[in-house]
């Protein structure tokens, strides 16, 4: 059979950007027809949104579950895979997909890799790339003995497929038992008045500040410079700053005119949330820090020394 | 009540790297090891659930070579009761499905009320082992959890899934279940010196893995990724750097 099955992702009735990135990756791979599955209680409107150039067929899969259910998603995709026999199944490397994609690979013995950043055919063999050891090393993976492979692709690597496509739309209804159920959505919170996505100038701090007491100083510096303070994940995990300030995949995606990063090494999830900023300036003591890979300007300096000098200027 | 926590001894690379002669891995001399950060949160969460229940057992399970026992001892020093290590010399790197198969047999045998895993390991970042394990055990699973309210009597838990973009999805899940734990869910305790000493006396049983089947993926080669253009450097004199930052900010915000 062959072809690529893309699993669409959506939250609160909106198709997520990663879905259209998966379509681009599928088209680029060129492994036969591209089918996209949209799984929801009422998949109609989402199926229309998923009909983008590059898609040959949209399957609107109606299920009896609100929000996301891992059991339901798993049952629906298993059924589609057995009916359509795609050679490649693509999902995002996302929280929802982490709930079912590895389970499907284990259940029906698929080749599997996640956080994939490149996909190609080498001869007939599927070859993908992903990072190891804090992205200091990249690996090529292959899948000997597997005719069918499930790949979870890293968000923001492929450009989203835009526009209106001309795919056929078909309907499918999948009944399944779910052992979990959605109760409600809540915003990870605190400081509801701050919207870091609206700022033109973000001054962001990370693990490099070392201790909680140092945060005040950078807060004051941000104010003096006319910037909004953002933080990377470790400061939120430590309970030092509210989640509303967090830049990155699990926090907010920001695109200010200027992003000034102090003591942020640049985890993949952080970079995904800020790499499209207009001008990125990074200060870090580690010359190997990944943030320098996306920064336009960089300084390998002690952040407190630079802060002190900036305090004199503002 | 019994809680199983699956943990991993992760490898970290310094500034330099050499590859093994076959090009498929990193020369072990260049790697340092530690307990995976996510797994320390998972262990802490298990200990807190046990403490809230006023009793029970926390069992640490790991698939890995003898060095992995260092990571397990950390968890035992935090307060876990005992460990089981699956001798993991034959488990290919970069294959969480096979790791899950190796873990499944042992975890099934424990008959736990809850199984906690870290969301991902810092060295491989597959985010897959826990979910694959749940499937092999026939258990429900919830990935990337920031809060657990476990009701042992009712055999269910209310869990907060941390979605992208600062959104939390509150779910109710039947237990036993496999829950993968996100960093920040708690504040992992430090082990006292005394606890570290006592942990040396705790039991770590070693078992051989069963038939694992063919790997879900194999590393063909490893390489140092090409670096981008890189940033324009502003020098290393703090005063000069500050001047340039001010200038760039003013230009861009004009």
XYZ file of C-alpha atoms in Angstrom:
568
model
C 0.000 0.000 0.000
C 2.372 2.693 1.183
C 1.701 6.363 1.661
C 1.982 8.551 4.721
C -0.608 8.903 7.464
C -0.469 12.218 9.308
C -2.204 12.509 12.661
C -3.698 15.990 13.022
C -3.495 17.693 16.363
C -5.978 20.133 17.781
C -6.892 21.722 21.061
C -10.119 23.504 22.006
C -11.463 23.301 18.471
C -8.382 24.756 16.789
C -6.007 22.874 14.545
C -2.480 23.202 15.934
C 0.310 24.577 13.731
C 2.333 21.391 14.037
C -0.290 19.599 11.930
C 0.561 21.678 8.860
C 4.267 21.187 9.536
C 3.700 17.427 9.428
C 2.025 17.813 6.025
C 5.099 19.627 4.703
C 7.344 16.855 6.015
C 5.084 14.193 4.475
C 5.088 15.936 1.087
C 8.859 16.356 1.268
C 9.307 12.648 2.008
C 7.233 11.875 -1.107
C 6.228 8.409 0.082
C 2.991 8.121 -1.901
C -0.387 9.616 -1.006
C -0.686 11.752 2.123
C -3.677 10.993 4.331
C -4.452 13.129 7.348
C -6.593 11.861 10.211
C -8.580 14.331 12.294
C -9.924 12.671 15.424
C -12.595 14.510 17.410
C -16.159 14.297 18.626
C -17.113 16.724 15.847
C -14.260 16.503 13.319
C -16.008 18.394 10.460
C -14.667 21.945 10.929
C -11.193 20.671 11.827
C -11.160 18.422 8.763
C -11.831 21.477 6.608
C -8.931 23.324 8.263
C -6.639 20.331 7.720
C -7.340 20.334 3.987
C -4.128 22.081 2.958
C -1.995 21.678 -0.202
C -0.054 18.417 -0.078
C -2.878 16.398 1.449
C -4.585 13.776 -0.762
C -7.242 12.645 1.673
C -8.648 13.963 4.922
C -10.292 11.360 7.137
C -12.715 12.909 9.599
C -12.759 10.403 12.456
C -15.727 10.828 14.774
C -15.193 9.514 18.292
C -17.108 9.497 21.542
C -14.707 11.535 23.672
C -14.344 15.168 24.630
C -10.967 16.834 24.432
C -8.096 14.432 24.012
C -8.272 10.784 25.004
C -5.159 8.676 24.553
C -7.139 5.415 24.407
C -9.473 6.794 21.768
C -6.673 8.256 19.645
C -4.814 4.962 19.846
C -7.869 2.924 18.769
C -8.628 5.269 15.876
C -5.090 5.323 14.515
C -4.664 1.594 14.920
C -7.798 1.070 12.826
C -6.610 3.525 10.163
C -3.182 1.943 9.983
C -4.659 -1.531 9.531
C -7.041 -0.281 6.816
C -4.704 2.009 4.891
C -1.390 0.272 5.531
C 0.744 3.437 5.332
C 4.510 2.976 5.286
C 5.020 6.008 7.526
C 2.861 7.448 10.313
C 3.683 11.008 11.391
C 2.726 12.752 14.626
C 4.157 15.822 16.309
C 6.587 15.371 19.174
C 3.910 16.848 21.401
C 2.241 16.175 24.726
C -0.893 14.649 23.185
C 1.078 12.400 20.853
C 3.332 11.292 23.712
C 0.173 9.774 25.185
C -0.506 7.376 22.298
C 2.218 7.259 19.619
C 4.786 5.139 21.520
C 1.931 2.873 22.642
C 0.920 2.250 19.035
C 4.524 1.453 18.128
C 4.680 -1.075 20.969
C 1.247 -2.536 20.183
C 1.704 -3.265 16.474
C 5.478 -3.440 16.332
C 6.308 -0.344 14.325
C 9.726 1.133 13.753
C 9.854 4.189 16.003
C 11.742 7.410 16.605
C 10.750 10.685 18.243
C 11.918 14.291 18.280
C 12.927 13.721 14.662
C 14.438 16.707 12.816
C 15.068 15.236 9.332
C 13.454 12.457 7.278
C 14.509 10.964 3.958
C 14.707 7.821 1.857
C 18.179 6.486 1.212
C 17.695 3.931 -1.549
C 14.559 2.282 -0.258
C 15.447 2.626 3.392
C 13.926 5.262 5.632
C 16.582 7.301 7.434
C 15.856 9.946 10.066
C 17.949 12.274 12.182
C 17.556 13.141 15.839
C 19.710 14.570 18.611
C 21.340 12.918 21.586
C 23.286 14.184 24.629
C 21.836 17.666 24.881
C 21.959 18.162 21.094
C 25.734 17.924 21.132
C 25.514 14.856 18.926
C 23.164 14.028 16.079
C 22.364 10.485 14.961
C 21.054 8.899 11.808
C 18.583 6.147 12.652
C 17.353 3.343 10.424
C 14.614 0.781 10.905
C 15.786 -2.611 9.645
C 13.032 -5.211 9.619
C 10.202 -2.653 9.803
C 7.987 -2.013 6.768
C 6.060 0.533 8.760
C 7.541 3.281 10.894
C 6.009 5.817 13.264
C 7.860 9.105 13.588
C 7.207 11.925 16.036
C 8.544 15.091 14.435
C 9.963 18.038 16.341
C 7.657 21.078 16.045
C 8.858 24.251 14.297
C 11.435 22.447 12.119
C 9.290 22.212 8.954
C 7.420 25.226 7.554
C 3.638 24.825 7.842
C 1.756 23.970 4.606
C -0.493 26.979 3.985
C -3.480 27.569 1.756
C -6.531 25.574 0.784
C -6.039 22.089 -0.572
C -8.170 19.893 -2.764
C -8.123 16.657 -0.799
C -11.067 14.324 -0.751
C -12.763 14.161 2.634
C -14.006 10.859 3.980
C -15.768 9.937 7.213
C -14.973 7.263 9.723
C -16.529 6.475 13.050
C -14.512 4.673 15.714
C -16.011 3.297 18.907
C -13.658 2.724 21.823
C -13.578 2.578 25.574
C -11.543 5.291 27.239
C -10.044 4.766 30.661
C -9.422 8.479 31.095
C -11.705 11.422 30.605
C -11.234 15.113 30.094
C -12.554 17.245 32.950
C -11.513 20.813 32.142
C -8.823 23.105 30.822
C -7.073 25.579 33.077
C -4.417 28.157 32.263
C -1.107 27.478 33.979
C -1.122 30.551 35.821
C -0.189 33.356 37.997
C 0.191 37.002 37.048
C -2.758 37.003 34.716
C -2.044 40.641 33.866
C 1.284 39.902 32.192
C 1.217 38.870 28.551
C 4.805 38.336 27.486
C 3.681 37.582 23.926
C 2.708 41.259 23.522
C 6.114 42.698 24.451
C 8.364 44.325 21.829
C 11.377 43.841 24.047
C 11.854 40.815 26.268
C 14.686 40.449 28.731
C 14.755 36.758 29.640
C 16.708 35.037 32.365
C 17.507 31.381 32.973
C 19.337 28.977 35.218
C 22.397 31.239 35.020
C 20.915 33.612 37.614
C 21.791 30.902 40.127
C 19.490 31.835 42.962
C 16.087 33.286 43.588
C 17.399 36.474 45.178
C 19.127 37.482 41.950
C 15.844 37.703 40.056
C 14.859 41.065 41.546
C 17.963 42.646 40.096
C 17.090 41.515 36.560
C 13.468 42.540 37.082
C 14.678 46.045 37.913
C 17.091 46.054 34.990
C 14.268 45.024 32.658
C 12.127 47.868 33.942
C 14.976 50.360 33.530
C 15.580 49.205 29.965
C 11.881 49.271 29.068
C 11.752 45.505 28.691
C 9.334 42.853 29.933
C 10.878 40.083 32.016
C 10.663 36.542 30.677
C 12.153 33.354 32.118
C 13.153 29.889 31.008
C 11.632 26.731 32.415
C 13.989 25.965 35.326
C 12.986 29.168 37.135
C 9.327 28.191 36.921
C 10.032 24.584 37.947
C 11.875 25.910 41.002
C 8.782 27.882 41.941
C 10.666 31.191 41.688
C 8.603 32.695 38.885
C 5.007 32.205 37.662
C 4.323 30.134 34.540
C 2.892 33.211 32.797
C 6.477 34.472 32.387
C 7.793 31.273 30.810
C 9.129 31.341 27.257
C 9.214 28.049 25.352
C 7.109 25.202 24.054
C 5.406 24.522 27.361
C 5.207 28.237 28.116
C 4.586 31.018 25.631
C 5.849 31.347 22.096
C 7.152 34.887 21.692
C 8.344 36.972 18.788
C 9.478 40.338 20.151
C 11.565 42.814 18.173
C 14.408 42.237 20.616
C 15.026 39.150 22.765
C 17.827 39.606 25.266
C 18.767 36.333 26.998
C 20.829 36.237 30.187
C 22.080 32.892 31.451
C 19.859 30.783 29.187
C 21.649 27.809 27.659
C 18.935 27.227 25.067
C 17.130 23.914 25.499
C 15.302 22.812 22.351
C 11.939 23.628 23.948
C 13.094 27.128 24.836
C 14.486 27.837 21.377
C 11.223 26.668 19.783
C 9.457 29.408 21.717
C 11.676 32.355 20.757
C 13.840 31.607 17.726
C 11.753 33.732 15.355
C 12.315 36.877 17.442
C 13.508 39.885 15.421
C 16.907 40.308 17.023
C 18.277 37.853 19.550
C 21.110 38.834 21.891
C 22.526 36.183 24.225
C 24.883 36.499 27.166
C 26.190 33.248 28.634
C 29.434 32.045 30.190
C 29.351 28.797 28.185
C 30.632 29.367 24.641
C 29.036 26.055 23.615
C 25.544 27.108 24.776
C 22.933 26.259 22.145
C 21.400 29.737 22.438
C 24.367 31.115 20.470
C 23.195 28.955 17.560
C 20.037 31.062 17.133
C 21.323 34.397 18.488
C 22.252 37.247 16.150
C 24.591 38.739 18.742
C 26.384 36.921 21.506
C 28.713 37.618 24.392
C 30.580 34.990 26.371
C 30.531 36.918 29.634
C 29.411 36.747 33.231
C 25.772 37.897 33.231
C 26.190 39.820 36.487
C 29.112 41.834 35.104
C 27.093 42.792 32.031
C 24.048 43.561 34.176
C 26.152 45.858 36.326
C 27.412 47.743 33.286
C 23.902 48.025 31.837
C 22.672 49.422 35.174
C 25.153 52.263 34.745
C 23.799 53.015 31.265
C 20.086 53.080 32.136
C -0.075 0.278 48.254
C 2.803 -0.155 45.886
C 4.297 2.378 43.498
C 6.883 1.462 40.883
C 9.172 4.230 39.616
C 11.133 3.589 36.418
C 14.413 5.475 36.364
C 17.414 5.844 34.098
C 21.054 6.615 34.599
C 21.619 9.208 31.874
C 24.835 10.135 30.114
C 26.101 13.678 29.637
C 28.667 14.902 27.196
C 31.218 17.586 27.979
C 32.697 19.953 25.417
C 34.607 17.247 23.603
C 33.422 14.112 21.886
C 34.950 11.054 20.248
C 32.913 8.330 18.613
C 33.271 4.582 18.919
C 35.206 2.917 16.057
C 31.983 1.776 14.342
C 30.711 5.381 14.394
C 27.407 4.359 15.960
C 27.959 5.684 19.442
C 29.923 8.005 21.687
C 33.153 6.755 23.259
C 32.133 6.042 26.879
C 35.267 7.831 28.138
C 33.660 11.120 27.127
C 30.439 10.547 29.066
C 29.509 11.373 32.627
C 26.505 9.876 34.354
C 23.715 10.951 36.677
C 20.151 10.160 37.661
C 17.837 11.544 34.980
C 16.381 14.861 36.203
C 12.770 13.882 35.341
C 13.161 10.645 37.288
C 14.131 12.470 40.471
C 10.763 14.278 40.269
C 9.003 10.949 39.626
C 10.712 9.402 42.646
C 9.795 12.367 44.828
C 6.178 12.158 43.694
C 6.034 8.456 44.561
C 7.465 9.154 48.011
C 4.917 11.911 48.620
C 2.012 9.675 47.592
C 3.311 6.961 49.910
C 3.705 9.440 52.762
C 0.225 10.873 52.240
C -1.194 7.346 52.365
C 0.678 6.675 55.585
C 2.456 3.620 54.213
C 3.233 1.466 51.231
C 6.211 0.506 49.149
C 8.162 2.411 46.494
C 10.131 0.165 44.143
C 12.718 1.602 41.759
C 13.179 -0.250 38.456
C 15.872 0.473 35.900
C 17.147 -1.169 32.736
C 20.856 -0.617 32.465
C 24.339 -1.835 33.178
C 25.875 -1.981 36.658
C 26.589 1.777 36.623
C 22.827 2.349 36.570
C 22.797 1.256 40.186
C 24.305 4.651 41.086
C 21.130 6.331 39.893
C 19.011 3.746 41.690
C 20.948 4.306 44.925
C 20.114 8.014 44.660
C 16.425 7.096 44.626
C 16.888 4.654 47.505
C 18.654 7.410 49.452
C 15.692 9.713 48.814
C 13.521 7.068 50.463
C 12.554 4.380 47.972
C 12.395 0.928 49.562
C 14.158 -1.369 47.110
C 15.313 -1.678 43.519
C 15.208 -4.090 40.612
C 17.724 -3.696 37.801
C 17.223 -5.362 34.453
C 20.685 -6.069 33.085
C 20.562 -3.785 30.095
C 23.722 -4.462 28.153
C 21.703 -5.727 25.189
C 19.284 -2.812 24.971
C 20.112 -0.636 21.971
C 20.561 3.104 22.487
C 17.872 5.233 20.941
C 15.204 2.562 21.224
C 12.655 3.325 23.956
C 10.283 0.611 22.736
C 12.831 -2.103 23.491
C 13.602 -0.446 26.836
C 9.892 -0.584 27.629
C 9.821 -4.298 26.714
C 12.707 -4.930 29.085
C 10.947 -3.052 31.890
C 7.506 -4.536 31.275
C 8.134 -8.023 32.567
C 9.505 -6.803 35.895
C 6.927 -4.069 36.380
C 4.088 -6.500 35.605
C 5.448 -8.873 38.218
C 5.375 -6.137 40.850
C 1.625 -5.603 40.447
C 1.853 -1.926 41.327
C -1.043 0.425 42.032
C 0.746 3.215 40.189
C 3.722 3.298 37.833
C 5.582 6.590 37.535
C 8.203 7.416 34.906
C 9.956 10.631 33.971
C 8.516 12.260 30.831
C 11.808 11.759 29.022
C 15.494 11.192 29.597
C 17.876 14.102 29.209
C 20.285 12.162 26.972
C 17.838 10.629 24.479
C 14.695 12.804 24.819
C 12.334 10.253 23.271
C 9.392 10.862 25.619
C 8.268 7.348 24.823
C 9.283 4.688 27.334
C 6.481 5.257 29.854
C 3.714 5.281 27.271
C 5.063 2.190 25.509
C 5.391 0.471 28.894
C 1.750 1.226 29.720
C 0.689 -0.401 26.468
C 2.723 -3.538 27.161
C 1.193 -3.734 30.647
C -2.310 -3.104 29.314
C -2.661 -0.061 31.578
C -4.062 3.393 30.882
C -1.460 6.122 30.690
C -1.177 9.853 31.021
C 1.871 11.681 29.694
C 3.476 14.916 30.894
C 1.795 15.367 34.253
C 2.317 18.347 36.591
C -0.080 17.363 39.371
C -1.528 14.097 40.714
C -4.436 13.706 43.120
C -4.497 9.973 43.741
C -7.509 8.309 45.302
C -6.332 4.841 46.282
C -9.699 3.663 47.596
C -11.553 4.700 44.443
C -8.756 3.421 42.186
C -8.545 6.598 40.184
C -6.482 9.749 39.923
C -7.094 13.302 38.797
C -4.051 14.415 36.844
C -2.974 17.678 35.253
C -1.465 17.209 31.797
C 0.831 20.058 30.871
C 0.005 20.976 27.277
C 2.000 23.333 25.091
C 1.461 27.065 25.379
C 0.745 27.214 29.103
C -2.508 25.219 28.976
C -3.323 22.468 31.472
C -5.707 19.606 30.648
C -7.270 18.143 33.787
C -8.103 14.455 33.357
C -9.478 11.663 35.452
C -7.812 8.307 34.865
C -8.479 4.825 36.169
C -5.669 3.229 38.142
C -3.447 1.250 38.069
C -2.012 3.541 35.415
C 1.341 4.671 34.095
C 1.885 8.391 34.604
C 4.861 10.244 33.151
C 6.082 13.054 35.359
C 7.136 16.517 34.227
C 9.783 18.580 35.992
C 8.453 21.144 38.453
C 5.678 18.878 39.803
C 7.387 18.986 43.203
C 10.696 19.827 44.794
C 12.799 16.648 44.946
C 14.330 16.193 48.386
C 18.023 16.002 49.010
C 19.245 12.789 50.541
C 21.045 13.215 53.844
C 24.467 11.657 54.294
C 22.914 9.178 56.672
C 20.266 8.240 54.112
C 22.932 7.772 51.457
C 24.781 5.385 53.779
C 21.595 3.514 54.609
C 20.742 3.214 50.919
C 23.860 1.149 50.424
C 22.204 -1.559 52.532
C 18.961 -1.577 50.564
C 18.350 -4.405 48.161
C 18.850 -4.103 44.411
C 17.829 -7.311 42.720
C 19.365 -7.963 39.302
C 17.389 -9.847 36.667
C 18.094 -10.788 33.060
C 15.777 -9.359 30.417
C 13.464 -11.753 28.574
C 13.151 -11.969 24.803
C 13.115 -8.381 23.577
C 12.477 -8.869 19.871
C 13.974 -6.791 17.068
C 14.824 -3.154 17.874
C 12.375 -0.413 16.841
C 15.293 1.645 15.523
C 19.046 1.340 15.123
C 21.683 4.034 15.108
C 23.398 4.086 11.710
C 25.938 6.737 12.576
C 26.510 9.603 14.979
C 28.087 12.921 14.139
C 28.578 16.412 15.489
C 25.828 18.510 13.920
C 26.997 21.378 11.758
C 26.712 24.685 13.569
C 24.833 27.535 11.970
C 26.360 30.871 11.072
C 26.451 31.600 14.759
C 26.101 34.845 16.582
C 28.172 37.959 15.929
C 30.297 38.246 19.028
C 30.153 41.430 21.065
C 33.492 40.873 22.758
C 34.244 39.748 26.279
C 34.591 43.061 28.065
C 31.416 43.584 30.099
C 31.390 47.377 29.706
C 31.835 47.131 25.943
C 29.185 44.415 25.693
C 26.720 46.555 27.645
C 27.362 49.532 25.330
C 26.730 47.407 22.250
C 23.579 45.862 23.737
C 22.189 49.344 24.469
C 23.014 50.458 20.935
C 21.421 47.379 19.288
C 18.298 47.627 21.444
C 17.861 51.314 20.592
C 18.338 50.673 16.866
C 15.876 47.808 16.759
C 13.168 49.467 18.839
C 13.345 52.781 17.009
